[in-house]
Each structure stands twice: as C-alpha cells, then as structure tokens.
Short mmCIF file of C-alpha atoms and ligand atoms in Angstrom, two decimals:
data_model
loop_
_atom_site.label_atom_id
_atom_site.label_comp_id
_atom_site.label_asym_id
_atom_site.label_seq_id
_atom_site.Cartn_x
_atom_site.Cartn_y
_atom_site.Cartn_z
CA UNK A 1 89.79 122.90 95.62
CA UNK A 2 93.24 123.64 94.63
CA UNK A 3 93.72 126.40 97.12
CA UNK A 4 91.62 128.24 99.79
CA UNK A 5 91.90 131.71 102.17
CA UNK A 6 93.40 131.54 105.20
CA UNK A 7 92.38 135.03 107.28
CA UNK A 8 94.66 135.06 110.84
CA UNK A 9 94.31 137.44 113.35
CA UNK A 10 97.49 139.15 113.90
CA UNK A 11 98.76 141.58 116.95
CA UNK A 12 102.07 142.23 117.77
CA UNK A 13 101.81 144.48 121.15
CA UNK A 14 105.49 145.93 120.46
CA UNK A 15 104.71 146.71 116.89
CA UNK A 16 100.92 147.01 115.53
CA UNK A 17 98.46 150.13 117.05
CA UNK A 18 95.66 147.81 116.51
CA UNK A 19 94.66 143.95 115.88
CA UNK A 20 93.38 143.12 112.80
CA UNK A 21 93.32 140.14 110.46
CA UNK A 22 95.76 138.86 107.24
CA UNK A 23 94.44 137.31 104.71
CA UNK A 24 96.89 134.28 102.82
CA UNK A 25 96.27 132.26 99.95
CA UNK A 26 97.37 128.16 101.21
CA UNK A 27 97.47 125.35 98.65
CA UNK A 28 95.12 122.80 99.58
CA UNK A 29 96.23 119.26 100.27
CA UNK A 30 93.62 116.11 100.81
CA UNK A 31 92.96 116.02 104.86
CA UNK A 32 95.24 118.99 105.92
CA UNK A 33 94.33 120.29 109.29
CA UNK A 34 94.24 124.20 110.29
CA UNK A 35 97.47 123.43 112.28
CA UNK A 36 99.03 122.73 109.21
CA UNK A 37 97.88 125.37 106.71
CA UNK A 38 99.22 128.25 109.87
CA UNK A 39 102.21 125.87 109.51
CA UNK A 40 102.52 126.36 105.77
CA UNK A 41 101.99 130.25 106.18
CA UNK A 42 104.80 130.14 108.91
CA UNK A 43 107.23 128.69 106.88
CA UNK A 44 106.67 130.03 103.13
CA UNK A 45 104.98 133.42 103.80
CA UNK A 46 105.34 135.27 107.27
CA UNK A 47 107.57 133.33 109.62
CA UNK A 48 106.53 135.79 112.60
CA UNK A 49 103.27 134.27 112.71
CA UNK A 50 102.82 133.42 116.64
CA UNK A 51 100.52 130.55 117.50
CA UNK A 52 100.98 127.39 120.00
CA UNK A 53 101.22 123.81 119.12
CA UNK A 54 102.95 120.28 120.11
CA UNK A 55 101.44 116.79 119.86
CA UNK A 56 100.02 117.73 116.70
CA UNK A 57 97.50 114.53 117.63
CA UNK A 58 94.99 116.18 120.00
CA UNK A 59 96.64 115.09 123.03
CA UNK A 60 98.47 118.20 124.69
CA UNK A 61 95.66 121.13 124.30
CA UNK A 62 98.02 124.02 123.49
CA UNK A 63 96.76 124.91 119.94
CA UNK A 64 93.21 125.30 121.40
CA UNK A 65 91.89 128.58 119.39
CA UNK A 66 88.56 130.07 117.78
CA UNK A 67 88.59 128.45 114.44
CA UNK A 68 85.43 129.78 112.16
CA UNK A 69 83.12 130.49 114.78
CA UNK A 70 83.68 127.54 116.92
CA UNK A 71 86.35 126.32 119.99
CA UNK A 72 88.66 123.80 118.33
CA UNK A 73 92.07 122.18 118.48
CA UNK A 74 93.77 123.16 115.34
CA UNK A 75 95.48 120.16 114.57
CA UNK A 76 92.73 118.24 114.59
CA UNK A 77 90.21 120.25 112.28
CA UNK A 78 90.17 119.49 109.04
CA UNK A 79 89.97 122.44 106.52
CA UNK A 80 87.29 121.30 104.62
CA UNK A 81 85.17 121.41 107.96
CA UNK A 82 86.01 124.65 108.48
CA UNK A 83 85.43 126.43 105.56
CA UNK A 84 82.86 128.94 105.37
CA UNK A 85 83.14 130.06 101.11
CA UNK A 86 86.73 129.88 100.75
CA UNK A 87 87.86 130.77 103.86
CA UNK A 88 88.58 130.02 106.82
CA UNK A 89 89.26 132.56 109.55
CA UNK A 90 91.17 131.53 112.99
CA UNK A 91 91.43 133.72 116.11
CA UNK A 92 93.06 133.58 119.48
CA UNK A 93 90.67 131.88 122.19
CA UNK A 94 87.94 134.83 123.40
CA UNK A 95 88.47 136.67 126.58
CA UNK A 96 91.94 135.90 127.29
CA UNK A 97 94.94 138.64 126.61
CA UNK A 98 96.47 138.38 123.25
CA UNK A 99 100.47 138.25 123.97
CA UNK A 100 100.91 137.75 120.36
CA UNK A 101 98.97 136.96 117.09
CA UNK A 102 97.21 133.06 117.83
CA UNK A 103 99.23 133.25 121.62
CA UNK A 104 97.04 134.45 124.68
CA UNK A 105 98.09 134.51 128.37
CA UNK A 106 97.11 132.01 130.11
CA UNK A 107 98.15 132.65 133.72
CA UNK A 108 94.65 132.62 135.13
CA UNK A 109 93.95 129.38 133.34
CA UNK A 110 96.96 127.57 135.26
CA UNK A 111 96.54 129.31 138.56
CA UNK A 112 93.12 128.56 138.90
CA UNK A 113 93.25 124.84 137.93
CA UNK A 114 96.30 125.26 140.99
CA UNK A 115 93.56 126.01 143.17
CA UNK A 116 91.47 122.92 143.17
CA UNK A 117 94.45 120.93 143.94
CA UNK A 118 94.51 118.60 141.12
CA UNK A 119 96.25 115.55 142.47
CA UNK A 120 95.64 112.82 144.58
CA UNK A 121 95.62 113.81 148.30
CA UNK A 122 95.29 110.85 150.75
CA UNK A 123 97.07 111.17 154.58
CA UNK A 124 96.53 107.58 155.52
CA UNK A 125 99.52 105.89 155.76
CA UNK A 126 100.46 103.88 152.40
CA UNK A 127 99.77 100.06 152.30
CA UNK A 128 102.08 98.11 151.26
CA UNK A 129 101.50 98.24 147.70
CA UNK A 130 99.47 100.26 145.49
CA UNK A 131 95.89 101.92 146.57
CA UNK A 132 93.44 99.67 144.76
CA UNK A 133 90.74 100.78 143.30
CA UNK A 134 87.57 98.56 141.70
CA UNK A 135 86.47 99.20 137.82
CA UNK A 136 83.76 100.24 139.08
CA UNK A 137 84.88 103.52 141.21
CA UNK A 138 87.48 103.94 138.54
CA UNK A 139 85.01 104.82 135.85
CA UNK A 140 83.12 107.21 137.72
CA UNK A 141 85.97 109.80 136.70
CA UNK A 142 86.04 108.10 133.09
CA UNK A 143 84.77 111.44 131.32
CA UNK A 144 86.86 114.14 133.55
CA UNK A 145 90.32 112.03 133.06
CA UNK A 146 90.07 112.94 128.98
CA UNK A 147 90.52 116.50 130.20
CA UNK A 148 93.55 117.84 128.03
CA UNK A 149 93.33 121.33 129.81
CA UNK A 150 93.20 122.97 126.44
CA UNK A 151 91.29 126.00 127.78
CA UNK A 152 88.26 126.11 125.34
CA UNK A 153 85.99 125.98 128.27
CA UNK A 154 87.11 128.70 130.48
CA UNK A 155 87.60 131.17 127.51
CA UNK A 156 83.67 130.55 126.51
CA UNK A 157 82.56 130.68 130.24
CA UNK A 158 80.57 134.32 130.50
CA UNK A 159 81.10 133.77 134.53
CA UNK A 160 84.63 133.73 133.72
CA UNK A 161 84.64 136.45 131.38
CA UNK A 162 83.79 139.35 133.58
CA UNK A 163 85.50 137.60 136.75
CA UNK A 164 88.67 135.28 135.75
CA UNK A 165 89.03 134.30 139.77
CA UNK A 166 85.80 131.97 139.33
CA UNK A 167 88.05 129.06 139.00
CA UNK A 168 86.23 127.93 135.47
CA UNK A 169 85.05 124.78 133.98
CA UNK A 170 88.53 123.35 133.50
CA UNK A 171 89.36 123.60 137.26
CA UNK A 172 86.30 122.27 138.34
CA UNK A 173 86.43 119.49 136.19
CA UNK A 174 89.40 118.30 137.92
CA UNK A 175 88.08 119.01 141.74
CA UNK A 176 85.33 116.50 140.63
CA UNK A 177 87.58 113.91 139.07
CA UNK A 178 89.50 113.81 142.63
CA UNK A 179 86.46 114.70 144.54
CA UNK A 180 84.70 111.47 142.86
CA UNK A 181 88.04 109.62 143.10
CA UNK A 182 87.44 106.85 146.30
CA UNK A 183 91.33 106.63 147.12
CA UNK A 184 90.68 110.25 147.77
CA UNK A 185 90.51 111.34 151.43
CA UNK A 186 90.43 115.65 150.85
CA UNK A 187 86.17 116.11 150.31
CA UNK A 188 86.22 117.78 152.80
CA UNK A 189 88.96 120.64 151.99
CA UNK A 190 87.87 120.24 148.12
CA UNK A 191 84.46 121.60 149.31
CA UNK A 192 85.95 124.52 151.23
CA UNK A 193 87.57 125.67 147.67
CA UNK A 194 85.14 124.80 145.05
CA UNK A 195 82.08 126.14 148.19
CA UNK A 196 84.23 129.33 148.13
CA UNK A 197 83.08 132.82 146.63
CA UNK A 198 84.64 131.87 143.36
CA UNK A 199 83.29 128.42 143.33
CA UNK A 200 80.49 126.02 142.00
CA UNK A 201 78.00 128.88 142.70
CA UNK A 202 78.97 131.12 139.85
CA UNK A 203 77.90 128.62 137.85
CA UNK A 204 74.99 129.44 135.86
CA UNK A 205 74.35 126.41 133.79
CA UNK A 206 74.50 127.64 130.41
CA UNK A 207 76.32 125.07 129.23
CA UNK A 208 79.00 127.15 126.79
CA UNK A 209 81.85 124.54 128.03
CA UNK A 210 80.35 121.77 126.77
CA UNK A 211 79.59 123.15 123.50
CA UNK A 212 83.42 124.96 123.37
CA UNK A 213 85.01 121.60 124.65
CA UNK A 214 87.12 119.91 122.08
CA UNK A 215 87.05 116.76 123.82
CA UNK A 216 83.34 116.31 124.18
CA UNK A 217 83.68 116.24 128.01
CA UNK A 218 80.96 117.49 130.46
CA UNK A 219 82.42 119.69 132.55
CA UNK A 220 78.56 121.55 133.78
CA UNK A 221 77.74 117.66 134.42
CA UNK A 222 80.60 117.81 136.89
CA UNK A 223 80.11 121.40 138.84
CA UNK A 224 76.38 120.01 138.99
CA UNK A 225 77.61 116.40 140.86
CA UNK A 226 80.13 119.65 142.85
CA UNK A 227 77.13 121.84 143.32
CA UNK A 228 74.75 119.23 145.18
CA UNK A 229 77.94 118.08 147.87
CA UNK A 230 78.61 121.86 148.16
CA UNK A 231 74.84 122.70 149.08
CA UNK A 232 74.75 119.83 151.96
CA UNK A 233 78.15 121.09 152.88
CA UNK A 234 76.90 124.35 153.49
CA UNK A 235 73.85 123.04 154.97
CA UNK A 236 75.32 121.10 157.32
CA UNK A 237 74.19 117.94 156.11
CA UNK A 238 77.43 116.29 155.64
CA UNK A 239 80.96 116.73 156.92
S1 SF4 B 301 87.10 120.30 129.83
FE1 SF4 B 301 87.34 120.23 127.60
S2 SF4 B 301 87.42 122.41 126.98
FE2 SF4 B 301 87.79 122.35 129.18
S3 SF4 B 301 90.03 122.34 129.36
FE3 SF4 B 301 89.31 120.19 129.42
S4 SF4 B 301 89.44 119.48 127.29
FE4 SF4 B 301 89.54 121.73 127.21
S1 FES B 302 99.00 120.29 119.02
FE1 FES B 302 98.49 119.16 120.84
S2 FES B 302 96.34 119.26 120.92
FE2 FES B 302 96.83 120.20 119.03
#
C-alpha cells in the first residue's frame, strides 16, 4: 500500500452550516498510527485540522476518538488495523459537543469524575511515615489504577447519553479504586455519592465501556463491586 484515504470529520461552529467529512489522500509508511497520518494532513494539507493529542504513547488519554467504528486512542492504532477498503474514517467521540473538528467538550467528563472525589481521603492522624499498605490490598485496585481517563467509556455509555449528570463509567471507576483502597477511611461518604440519583443505579449493565475502553479495563466490573456496598448501604446493612 503506497497510500490510503483518510476521511475526517470536520466542523468549525464559527464557519461551516453543517458537519460533514474530508476526504485526504496520506502516504503510507510501515507501522504509522492514525495520530500520525491526522498529523501528516495537519502539516502538508489543512493545518486547521483540530484534534487533541500529547504522549503520543497511550499514556495521557486526550486523543481518545471514534476511529472506524470503534473507541480508540489514535496514537496507538495502527492504520493497517483500521482500514476498512482504503480508508479509514475518524470521528470525534459520540455524544459529546463538537467544539471543533476531532475536539469535543469535555466539561461533564471532568466535573463528574470531580464528584466521586478521586483522591485519597483518610482523617486519622498521619503516622510517622508513610500509610502502608500489603501487596495484597494493593492489587485489589490493580485494574482501576490503568485508568488514563481518556473518555471512551462515558461517550459509549447510553445512561450517559440521554443524562450526562449520571457520573459515567470513568467516575465510577475511580470511586471504586478509592472505595477498594484499605488506607481509605471515606466508604461511607463515597456511598452517599455513587448511592445518589445519578449513581451506581443508572447502571444498566450493558457493558458498552468495556468494549469502548482503550485500556481493556472493567469499569461495569467495578460499579457491580459499587452496586452490592450501595444496596446494603441503603438497606441498612452496613454503615
Ligand atoms: S475506564 Fe477505560 S475508557 Fe474509561 S476513561 Fe478509563 S481508560 Fe478511558
Ligand atoms: S496522545 Fe496520549 S494517549 Fe494518545
């Protein structure tokens, strides 16, 4: 393959009545990535091409888009893999306002994920050194720590789609990484959030996150671990 089609969504709110797609012809190299053929188009075709990147190694999440179909990171997906003929076509993650061409707001994303609290809360005094934790606890968070809050997850979510307060996948991902966390003292508030009206129980188990996410991470494994504590929360059976 000497070259191949690369077909962009494009939408320029200040400038286009509609979104539609460009198609460009990209010389092919051995092992270049979709990041790098939108690269190539940036810099020897259309230079107002707007998409996100930065580690360029899978590592920082922000060129997350719809790539042929399917959720992936851009700079890891190899052309040839996403090919479908001679093309390949790549489009701003679903359900999530385009601000510009590969670009979407994502406002909700970071505000929700806010919610859960992601950090370590813990009000006993400090010890002397550093709160020790066995191998054992630490790997029960093993899966949710790869999270690179890329987004895939809560743009495929169809309870997020219709309602972005459900605080998504991605956000409850990271309550159950604390929630699992044994240095962690906050169950207790972390139950009040993820028990709330936009919590666990908008889940519906159809599993669309773990499918989108780039990472291979679980995140319906965790709102199900969320799920059962939130039930005996509610039901009184623990505090
Ligand atoms: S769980 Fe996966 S899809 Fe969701 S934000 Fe994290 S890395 Fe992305
Ligand atoms: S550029 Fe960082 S994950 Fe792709």
């Amino acid at each position: 393959m000497k070259e191949f089609k690369l077909r962009v969504f494009r939408y320029d709110p200040e400038k286009d009545a509609q979104q539609h797609y460009e198609t460009y012809t990209v010389p092919y190299r051995e092992g270049m990535t979709v990041l790098e053929a939108l690269l190539w188009v940036f810099e020897n075709l259309d230079g107002s091409l707007a998409f996100r990147y930065s580690c360029r190694e899978a590592i920082c999440g922000s060129c997350a888009m719809y790539v042929s179909g399917s959720y992936r990171l851009a700079c890891r997906v190899q052309v040839k893999d996403a090919l479908e003929g001679d093309t390949v076509t790549v489009s701003p993650l679903p359900h999530m306002r385009v601000i510009k061409d590969l670009v979407v707001d994502q406002t909700k994303l970071w505000e929700n994920y806010a919610r859960v609290k992601p950090w370590l809360i813990n009000d006993e005094p400090p010890p002397e050194r550093e709160r020790r934790q066995s191998p054992a606890d630490r790997a029960k968070y093993n899966k949710e720590i790869d999270c690179i809050l890329c987004g895939s997850c809560f743009s495929s979510c169809p309870s997020g789609a219709n309602n972005d307060e459900y605080l998504g996948p991605h956000a409850l991902n990271w309550a159950n990484r604390f929630f699992v966390d044994t240095r962690d003292t906050a169950d207790r508030e972390r139950l009040e959030i993820v028990a709330s009206e936009y919590g666990v129980f908008r889940c519906h188990t159809i599993f669309n996150c773990v499918e989108a996410c780039p990472k291979h991470l679980n995140p319906t494994e965790a709102i199900q671990n969320l799920k059962k504590a939130a039930m005996a929360y509610k039901l009184g059976l623990r505090k």
